[in-house]
Amino acid sequence: MKNVNSNSIRFISRIFTVAAIAALTVSNAYASGHTEKVAICHLPPGNPENVQNIEIGEPAVEAHLAHGDILGYCPPSEASTTDTTGATVSSTPSFVPVKVYSMRSIQGQ
C-alpha cells in the first residue's frame, strides 16, 4: 500500500489516542465522586525509581500521561529484604507504559 494509507492510520490512531485519554480522564473523575482531581502514579522524569502517588487536576492529566505517568495509584512496592549473602535487596516497581485501545471502550459499549 502507498504512504497515504500509513498516514491515514497514524491520523486515526492519534484521534483514538485523544479520545481514549479524554474518556479515561472523565470517567476516572466521575467515578471518584465527581471530584476534579485524578489519581496518578507519577514517574518523575529523570528519576523513575522515585514513583509517587499524586492527585492532579483534570487539565494536567494529558501532560502527565505524555511523559509516562500511569492513571491510578502506584502498586505497592515490596519491602527491602536480605538475600543469602547478607546484602540488602530492595524491589522497586518497574513500569512499561502501554497504550491499549478497544473500539468498544472508545464507543462506550
mmCIF file of N, CA and C in Angstrom:
data_model
loop_
_atom_site.group_PDB
_atom_site.id
_atom_site.type_symbol
_atom_site.label_atom_id
_atom_site.label_comp_id
_atom_site.label_asym_id
_atom_site.label_seq_id
_atom_site.Cartn_x
_atom_site.Cartn_y
_atom_site.Cartn_z
ATOM 1 N N MET A 1 0.830 -1.164 0.000
ATOM 2 C CA MET A 1 0.000 0.000 0.000
ATOM 3 C C MET A 1 0.882 1.237 0.000
ATOM 4 N N LYS A 2 0.327 2.298 -0.390
ATOM 5 C CA LYS A 2 1.067 3.555 -0.523
ATOM 6 C C LYS A 2 1.217 4.248 0.828
ATOM 7 N N ASN A 3 1.985 5.297 0.827
ATOM 8 C CA ASN A 3 2.228 6.103 2.017
ATOM 9 C C ASN A 3 0.950 6.749 2.546
ATOM 10 N N VAL A 4 -0.035 6.939 1.677
ATOM 11 C CA VAL A 4 -1.303 7.549 2.088
ATOM 12 C C VAL A 4 -1.974 6.704 3.163
ATOM 13 N N ASN A 5 -1.936 5.387 3.007
ATOM 14 C CA ASN A 5 -2.569 4.505 3.991
ATOM 15 C C ASN A 5 -1.891 4.599 5.356
ATOM 16 N N SER A 6 -0.566 4.644 5.386
ATOM 17 C CA SER A 6 0.120 4.740 6.677
ATOM 18 C C SER A 6 -0.149 6.091 7.333
ATOM 19 N N ASN A 7 -0.250 7.156 6.536
ATOM 20 C CA ASN A 7 -0.596 8.461 7.104
ATOM 21 C C ASN A 7 -2.015 8.453 7.654
ATOM 22 N N SER A 8 -2.923 7.797 6.959
ATOM 23 C CA SER A 8 -4.306 7.701 7.431
ATOM 24 C C SER A 8 -4.376 6.917 8.736
ATOM 25 N N ILE A 9 -3.624 5.844 8.806
ATOM 26 C CA ILE A 9 -3.605 5.025 10.019
ATOM 27 C C ILE A 9 -3.052 5.831 11.186
ATOM 28 N N ARG A 10 -1.977 6.594 10.957
ATOM 29 C CA ARG A 10 -1.413 7.430 12.023
ATOM 30 C C ARG A 10 -2.423 8.473 12.489
ATOM 31 N N PHE A 11 -3.113 9.089 11.540
ATOM 32 C CA PHE A 11 -4.100 10.113 11.880
ATOM 33 C C PHE A 11 -5.226 9.514 12.722
ATOM 34 N N ILE A 12 -5.748 8.374 12.292
ATOM 35 C CA ILE A 12 -6.830 7.709 13.023
ATOM 36 C C ILE A 12 -6.339 7.268 14.403
ATOM 37 N N SER A 13 -5.111 6.777 14.467
ATOM 38 C CA SER A 13 -4.541 6.364 15.747
ATOM 39 C C SER A 13 -4.458 7.539 16.712
ATOM 40 N N ARG A 14 -4.066 8.703 16.219
ATOM 41 C CA ARG A 14 -3.994 9.892 17.075
ATOM 42 C C ARG A 14 -5.376 10.297 17.570
ATOM 43 N N ILE A 15 -6.374 10.191 16.703
ATOM 44 C CA ILE A 15 -7.745 10.519 17.113
ATOM 45 C C ILE A 15 -8.189 9.584 18.236
ATOM 46 N N PHE A 16 -7.928 8.282 18.075
ATOM 47 C CA PHE A 16 -8.304 7.321 19.108
ATOM 48 C C PHE A 16 -7.534 7.575 20.405
ATOM 49 N N THR A 17 -6.267 7.966 20.298
ATOM 50 C CA THR A 17 -5.475 8.261 21.488
ATOM 51 C C THR A 17 -6.088 9.409 22.272
ATOM 52 N N VAL A 18 -6.412 10.485 21.585
ATOM 53 C CA VAL A 18 -7.019 11.646 22.243
ATOM 54 C C VAL A 18 -8.369 11.273 22.849
ATOM 55 N N ALA A 19 -9.179 10.513 22.106
ATOM 56 C CA ALA A 19 -10.497 10.109 22.605
ATOM 57 C C ALA A 19 -10.361 9.219 23.842
ATOM 58 N N ALA A 20 -9.403 8.296 23.818
ATOM 59 C CA ALA A 20 -9.217 7.397 24.958
ATOM 60 C C ALA A 20 -8.750 8.163 26.192
ATOM 61 N N ILE A 21 -7.820 9.092 26.011
ATOM 62 C CA ILE A 21 -7.340 9.888 27.144
ATOM 63 C C ILE A 21 -8.477 10.713 27.726
ATOM 64 N N ALA A 22 -9.262 11.329 26.853
ATOM 65 C CA ALA A 22 -10.392 12.135 27.327
ATOM 66 C C ALA A 22 -11.401 11.268 28.066
ATOM 67 N N ALA A 23 -11.711 10.096 27.517
ATOM 68 C CA ALA A 23 -12.687 9.205 28.148
ATOM 69 C C ALA A 23 -12.184 8.716 29.504
ATOM 70 N N LEU A 24 -10.910 8.341 29.587
ATOM 71 C CA LEU A 24 -10.353 7.875 30.858
ATOM 72 C C LEU A 24 -10.327 8.991 31.895
ATOM 73 N N THR A 25 -9.975 10.172 31.472
ATOM 74 C CA THR A 25 -9.924 11.298 32.395
ATOM 75 C C THR A 25 -11.303 11.599 32.958
ATOM 76 N N VAL A 26 -12.282 11.678 32.087
ATOM 77 C CA VAL A 26 -13.643 11.997 32.520
ATOM 78 C C VAL A 26 -14.208 10.879 33.380
ATOM 79 N N SER A 27 -14.051 9.622 32.953
ATOM 80 C CA SER A 27 -14.630 8.519 33.720
ATOM 81 C C SER A 27 -13.959 8.384 35.077
ATOM 82 N N ASN A 28 -12.656 8.583 35.148
ATOM 83 C CA ASN A 28 -11.957 8.496 36.425
ATOM 84 C C ASN A 28 -12.405 9.609 37.363
ATOM 85 N N ALA A 29 -12.592 10.789 36.848
ATOM 86 C CA ALA A 29 -13.037 11.910 37.681
ATOM 87 C C ALA A 29 -14.442 11.666 38.217
ATOM 88 N N TYR A 30 -15.342 11.190 37.377
ATOM 89 C CA TYR A 30 -16.711 10.947 37.826
ATOM 90 C C TYR A 30 -16.804 9.727 38.726
ATOM 91 N N ALA A 31 -15.979 8.733 38.497
ATOM 92 C CA ALA A 31 -16.022 7.530 39.321
ATOM 93 C C ALA A 31 -15.581 7.822 40.749
ATOM 94 N N SER A 32 -14.769 8.825 40.934
ATOM 95 C CA SER A 32 -14.296 9.129 42.283
ATOM 96 C C SER A 32 -15.085 10.271 42.916
ATOM 97 N N GLY A 33 -16.386 10.288 42.690
ATOM 98 C CA GLY A 33 -17.258 11.243 43.360
ATOM 99 C C GLY A 33 -17.298 12.612 42.726
ATOM 100 N N HIS A 34 -17.132 12.681 41.438
ATOM 101 C CA HIS A 34 -17.201 13.944 40.701
ATOM 102 C C HIS A 34 -16.186 14.965 41.187
ATOM 103 N N THR A 35 -15.068 14.503 41.699
ATOM 104 C CA THR A 35 -14.035 15.448 42.102
ATOM 105 C C THR A 35 -13.285 15.918 40.865
ATOM 106 N N GLU A 36 -12.551 16.973 41.038
ATOM 107 C CA GLU A 36 -11.778 17.480 39.918
ATOM 108 C C GLU A 36 -10.342 16.986 39.964
ATOM 109 N N LYS A 37 -10.045 16.069 40.864
ATOM 110 C CA LYS A 37 -8.697 15.515 40.987
ATOM 111 C C LYS A 37 -8.667 14.103 40.417
ATOM 112 N N VAL A 38 -7.527 13.739 39.846
ATOM 113 C CA VAL A 38 -7.337 12.414 39.262
ATOM 114 C C VAL A 38 -6.081 11.814 39.889
ATOM 115 N N ALA A 39 -6.172 10.552 40.321
ATOM 116 C CA ALA A 39 -5.021 9.861 40.901
ATOM 117 C C ALA A 39 -4.076 9.436 39.785
ATOM 118 N N ILE A 40 -2.796 9.700 39.996
ATOM 119 C CA ILE A 40 -1.761 9.378 39.013
ATOM 120 C C ILE A 40 -0.605 8.698 39.737
ATOM 121 N N CYS A 41 -0.053 7.671 39.112
ATOM 122 C CA CYS A 41 1.214 7.105 39.571
ATOM 123 C C CYS A 41 2.286 7.878 38.813
ATOM 124 N N HIS A 42 2.958 8.785 39.518
ATOM 125 C CA HIS A 42 3.894 9.733 38.905
ATOM 126 C C HIS A 42 5.301 9.154 38.873
ATOM 127 N N LEU A 43 5.864 9.074 37.671
ATOM 128 C CA LEU A 43 7.246 8.651 37.482
ATOM 129 C C LEU A 43 8.037 9.903 37.129
ATOM 130 N N PRO A 44 8.729 10.495 38.093
ATOM 131 C CA PRO A 44 9.421 11.750 37.826
ATOM 132 C C PRO A 44 10.420 11.611 36.679
ATOM 133 N N PRO A 45 10.369 12.509 35.701
ATOM 134 C CA PRO A 45 11.336 12.459 34.598
ATOM 135 C C PRO A 45 12.762 12.556 35.142
ATOM 136 N N GLY A 46 13.617 11.672 34.688
ATOM 137 C CA GLY A 46 14.999 11.658 35.152
ATOM 138 C C GLY A 46 15.210 10.891 36.444
ATOM 139 N N ASN A 47 14.130 10.489 37.112
ATOM 140 C CA ASN A 47 14.243 9.746 38.364
ATOM 141 C C ASN A 47 13.092 8.744 38.478
ATOM 142 N N PRO A 48 12.989 7.793 37.541
ATOM 143 C CA PRO A 48 11.853 6.870 37.534
ATOM 144 C C PRO A 48 11.815 5.915 38.725
ATOM 145 N N GLU A 49 12.903 5.832 39.484
ATOM 146 C CA GLU A 49 12.907 4.977 40.673
ATOM 147 C C GLU A 49 12.080 5.591 41.802
ATOM 148 N N ASN A 50 11.792 6.879 41.719
ATOM 149 C CA ASN A 50 11.092 7.599 42.784
ATOM 150 C C ASN A 50 9.607 7.760 42.443
ATOM 151 N N VAL A 51 8.914 6.636 42.233
ATOM 152 C CA VAL A 51 7.493 6.710 41.882
ATOM 153 C C VAL A 51 6.697 7.258 43.061
ATOM 154 N N GLN A 52 5.659 8.047 42.748
ATOM 155 C CA GLN A 52 4.866 8.690 43.791
ATOM 156 C C GLN A 52 3.400 8.694 43.399
ATOM 157 N N ASN A 53 2.525 8.528 44.385
ATOM 158 C CA ASN A 53 1.093 8.718 44.171
ATOM 159 C C ASN A 53 0.799 10.200 44.310
ATOM 160 N N ILE A 54 0.180 10.773 43.288
ATOM 161 C CA ILE A 54 -0.225 12.173 43.374
ATOM 162 C C ILE A 54 -1.643 12.304 42.836
ATOM 163 N N GLU A 55 -2.302 13.359 43.232
ATOM 164 C CA GLU A 55 -3.615 13.679 42.681
ATOM 165 C C GLU A 55 -3.495 15.029 42.008
ATOM 166 N N ILE A 56 -3.927 15.075 40.748
ATOM 167 C CA ILE A 56 -3.763 16.288 39.953
ATOM 168 C C ILE A 56 -5.102 16.718 39.382
ATOM 169 N N GLY A 57 -5.181 17.945 38.955
ATOM 170 C CA GLY A 57 -6.379 18.442 38.297
ATOM 171 C C GLY A 57 -6.520 17.823 36.913
ATOM 172 N N GLU A 58 -7.753 17.690 36.472
ATOM 173 C CA GLU A 58 -8.025 17.078 35.172
ATOM 174 C C GLU A 58 -7.245 17.705 34.022
ATOM 175 N N PRO A 59 -7.080 19.032 33.981
ATOM 176 C CA PRO A 59 -6.354 19.613 32.848
ATOM 177 C C PRO A 59 -4.900 19.148 32.745
ATOM 178 N N ALA A 60 -4.314 18.661 33.833
ATOM 179 C CA ALA A 60 -2.912 18.239 33.823
ATOM 180 C C ALA A 60 -2.724 16.770 33.469
ATOM 181 N N VAL A 61 -3.802 16.015 33.349
ATOM 182 C CA VAL A 61 -3.699 14.571 33.122
ATOM 183 C C VAL A 61 -2.966 14.256 31.823
ATOM 184 N N GLU A 62 -3.345 14.885 30.744
ATOM 185 C CA GLU A 62 -2.746 14.568 29.442
ATOM 186 C C GLU A 62 -1.235 14.773 29.458
ATOM 187 N N ALA A 63 -0.773 15.848 30.063
ATOM 188 C CA ALA A 63 0.669 16.111 30.122
ATOM 189 C C ALA A 63 1.392 15.039 30.934
ATOM 190 N N HIS A 64 0.788 14.599 32.033
ATOM 191 C CA HIS A 64 1.412 13.556 32.847
ATOM 192 C C HIS A 64 1.456 12.226 32.101
ATOM 193 N N LEU A 65 0.379 11.879 31.420
ATOM 194 C CA LEU A 65 0.375 10.634 30.650
ATOM 195 C C LEU A 65 1.397 10.696 29.522
ATOM 196 N N ALA A 66 1.599 11.873 28.960
ATOM 197 C CA ALA A 66 2.537 12.030 27.846
ATOM 198 C C ALA A 66 3.976 11.753 28.264
ATOM 199 N N HIS A 67 4.327 11.986 29.531
ATOM 200 C CA HIS A 67 5.707 11.692 29.937
ATOM 201 C C HIS A 67 5.826 10.384 30.725
ATOM 202 N N GLY A 68 4.809 9.532 30.625
ATOM 203 C CA GLY A 68 4.941 8.177 31.145
ATOM 204 C C GLY A 68 4.243 7.874 32.452
ATOM 205 N N ASP A 69 3.554 8.843 33.052
ATOM 206 C CA ASP A 69 2.803 8.550 34.268
ATOM 207 C C ASP A 69 1.646 7.608 33.939
ATOM 208 N N ILE A 70 1.086 6.989 34.965
ATOM 209 C CA ILE A 70 0.043 5.988 34.780
ATOM 210 C C ILE A 70 -1.193 6.407 35.568
ATOM 211 N N LEU A 71 -2.374 6.253 34.971
ATOM 212 C CA LEU A 71 -3.619 6.561 35.677
ATOM 213 C C LEU A 71 -3.784 5.617 36.859
ATOM 214 N N GLY A 72 -4.248 6.148 37.969
ATOM 215 C CA GLY A 72 -4.476 5.337 39.162
ATOM 216 C C GLY A 72 -3.277 5.385 40.092
ATOM 217 N N TYR A 73 -3.429 4.711 41.226
ATOM 218 C CA TYR A 73 -2.365 4.701 42.222
ATOM 219 C C TYR A 73 -1.293 3.687 41.858
ATOM 220 N N CYS A 74 -0.075 3.928 42.326
ATOM 221 C CA CYS A 74 1.048 3.023 42.079
ATOM 222 C C CYS A 74 0.825 1.725 42.852
ATOM 223 N N PRO A 75 1.260 0.602 42.283
ATOM 224 C CA PRO A 75 1.181 -0.640 43.052
ATOM 225 C C PRO A 75 2.163 -0.558 44.220
ATOM 226 N N PRO A 76 1.847 -1.221 45.327
ATOM 227 C CA PRO A 76 2.762 -1.157 46.473
ATOM 228 C C PRO A 76 4.097 -1.803 46.125
ATOM 229 N N SER A 77 5.172 -1.198 46.598
ATOM 230 C CA SER A 77 6.490 -1.794 46.364
ATOM 231 C C SER A 77 6.771 -2.775 47.487
ATOM 232 N N GLU A 78 7.599 -3.738 47.179
ATOM 233 C CA GLU A 78 7.955 -4.726 48.191
ATOM 234 C C GLU A 78 8.960 -4.106 49.155
ATOM 235 N N ALA A 79 8.928 -4.579 50.368
ATOM 236 C CA ALA A 79 9.873 -4.076 51.369
ATOM 237 C C ALA A 79 11.266 -4.601 51.059
ATOM 238 N N SER A 80 12.254 -3.943 51.604
ATOM 239 C CA SER A 80 13.627 -4.406 51.439
ATOM 240 C C SER A 80 13.786 -5.751 52.135
ATOM 241 N N THR A 81 14.573 -6.616 51.540
ATOM 242 C CA THR A 81 14.842 -7.923 52.124
ATOM 243 C C THR A 81 16.346 -8.158 52.110
ATOM 244 N N THR A 82 16.772 -9.161 52.815
ATOM 245 C CA THR A 82 18.187 -9.520 52.819
ATOM 246 C C THR A 82 18.332 -10.856 52.121
ATOM 247 N N ASP A 83 19.246 -10.922 51.138
ATOM 248 C CA ASP A 83 19.428 -12.186 50.420
ATOM 249 C C ASP A 83 20.387 -13.083 51.198
ATOM 250 N N THR A 84 20.717 -14.242 50.632
ATOM 251 C CA THR A 84 21.534 -15.230 51.342
ATOM 252 C C THR A 84 22.959 -14.753 51.591
ATOM 253 N N THR A 85 23.436 -13.757 50.861
ATOM 254 C CA THR A 85 24.793 -13.245 51.085
ATOM 255 C C THR A 85 24.814 -12.137 52.125
ATOM 256 N N GLY A 86 23.648 -11.733 52.610
ATOM 257 C CA GLY A 86 23.571 -10.668 53.598
ATOM 258 C C GLY A 86 23.376 -9.293 52.996
ATOM 259 N N ALA A 87 23.314 -9.211 51.673
ATOM 260 C CA ALA A 87 23.114 -7.918 51.015
ATOM 261 C C ALA A 87 21.641 -7.537 51.075
ATOM 262 N N THR A 88 21.384 -6.258 51.234
ATOM 263 C CA THR A 88 20.008 -5.769 51.249
ATOM 264 C C THR A 88 19.532 -5.598 49.818
ATOM 265 N N VAL A 89 18.398 -6.198 49.542
ATOM 266 C CA VAL A 89 17.825 -6.124 48.201
ATOM 267 C C VAL A 89 16.504 -5.392 48.309
ATOM 268 N N SER A 90 16.371 -4.341 47.556
ATOM 269 C CA SER A 90 15.129 -3.576 47.579
ATOM 270 C C SER A 90 14.477 -3.691 46.219
ATOM 271 N N SER A 91 13.196 -3.909 46.235
ATOM 272 C CA SER A 91 12.468 -4.102 44.989
ATOM 273 C C SER A 91 11.642 -2.864 44.690
ATOM 274 N N THR A 92 11.958 -2.200 43.599
ATOM 275 C CA THR A 92 11.202 -1.032 43.167
ATOM 276 C C THR A 92 10.356 -1.440 41.976
ATOM 277 N N PRO A 93 9.083 -1.074 41.967
ATOM 278 C CA PRO A 93 8.268 -1.467 40.825
ATOM 279 C C PRO A 93 8.799 -0.846 39.543
ATOM 280 N N SER A 94 8.786 -1.623 38.484
ATOM 281 C CA SER A 94 9.190 -1.070 37.196
ATOM 282 C C SER A 94 7.959 -1.019 36.308
ATOM 283 N N PHE A 95 7.870 0.017 35.510
ATOM 284 C CA PHE A 95 6.711 0.235 34.673
ATOM 285 C C PHE A 95 7.123 0.297 33.223
ATOM 286 N N VAL A 96 6.285 -0.242 32.400
ATOM 287 C CA VAL A 96 6.428 -0.080 30.963
ATOM 288 C C VAL A 96 5.119 0.514 30.490
ATOM 289 N N PRO A 97 5.119 1.806 30.132
ATOM 290 C CA PRO A 97 3.862 2.414 29.688
ATOM 291 C C PRO A 97 3.330 1.716 28.441
ATOM 292 N N VAL A 98 2.076 1.353 28.489
ATOM 293 C CA VAL A 98 1.429 0.670 27.376
ATOM 294 C C VAL A 98 0.104 1.359 27.105
ATOM 295 N N LYS A 99 -0.173 1.606 25.855
ATOM 296 C CA LYS A 99 -1.464 2.179 25.483
ATOM 297 C C LYS A 99 -2.298 1.065 24.859
ATOM 298 N N VAL A 100 -3.473 0.834 25.417
ATOM 299 C CA VAL A 100 -4.361 -0.213 24.935
ATOM 300 C C VAL A 100 -5.655 0.437 24.481
ATOM 301 N N TYR A 101 -6.101 0.065 23.307
ATOM 302 C CA TYR A 101 -7.309 0.661 22.756
ATOM 303 C C TYR A 101 -8.301 -0.439 22.399
ATOM 304 N N SER A 102 -9.548 -0.178 22.664
ATOM 305 C CA SER A 102 -10.621 -1.086 22.306
ATOM 306 C C SER A 102 -11.718 -0.270 21.654
ATOM 307 N N MET A 103 -12.181 -0.703 20.523
ATOM 308 C CA MET A 103 -13.257 0.020 19.850
ATOM 309 C C MET A 103 -14.485 0.092 20.753
ATOM 310 N N ARG A 104 -14.747 -0.964 21.508
ATOM 311 C CA ARG A 104 -15.913 -0.967 22.397
ATOM 312 C C ARG A 104 -15.786 0.087 23.481
ATOM 313 N N SER A 105 -14.600 0.205 24.080
ATOM 314 C CA SER A 105 -14.445 1.195 25.149
ATOM 315 C C SER A 105 -14.495 2.610 24.605
ATOM 316 N N ILE A 106 -13.973 2.823 23.431
ATOM 317 C CA ILE A 106 -13.992 4.157 22.833
ATOM 318 C C ILE A 106 -15.412 4.549 22.454
ATOM 319 N N GLN A 107 -16.185 3.583 21.970
ATOM 320 C CA GLN A 107 -17.556 3.863 21.552
ATOM 321 C C GLN A 107 -18.535 3.769 22.715
ATOM 322 N N GLY A 108 -18.060 3.395 23.897
ATOM 323 C CA GLY A 108 -18.921 3.341 25.074
ATOM 324 C C GLY A 108 -19.793 2.105 25.151
ATOM 325 N N GLN A 109 -19.381 1.026 24.537
ATOM 326 C CA GLN A 109 -20.175 -0.210 24.574
ATOM 327 C C GLN A 109 -19.620 -1.170 25.592
#
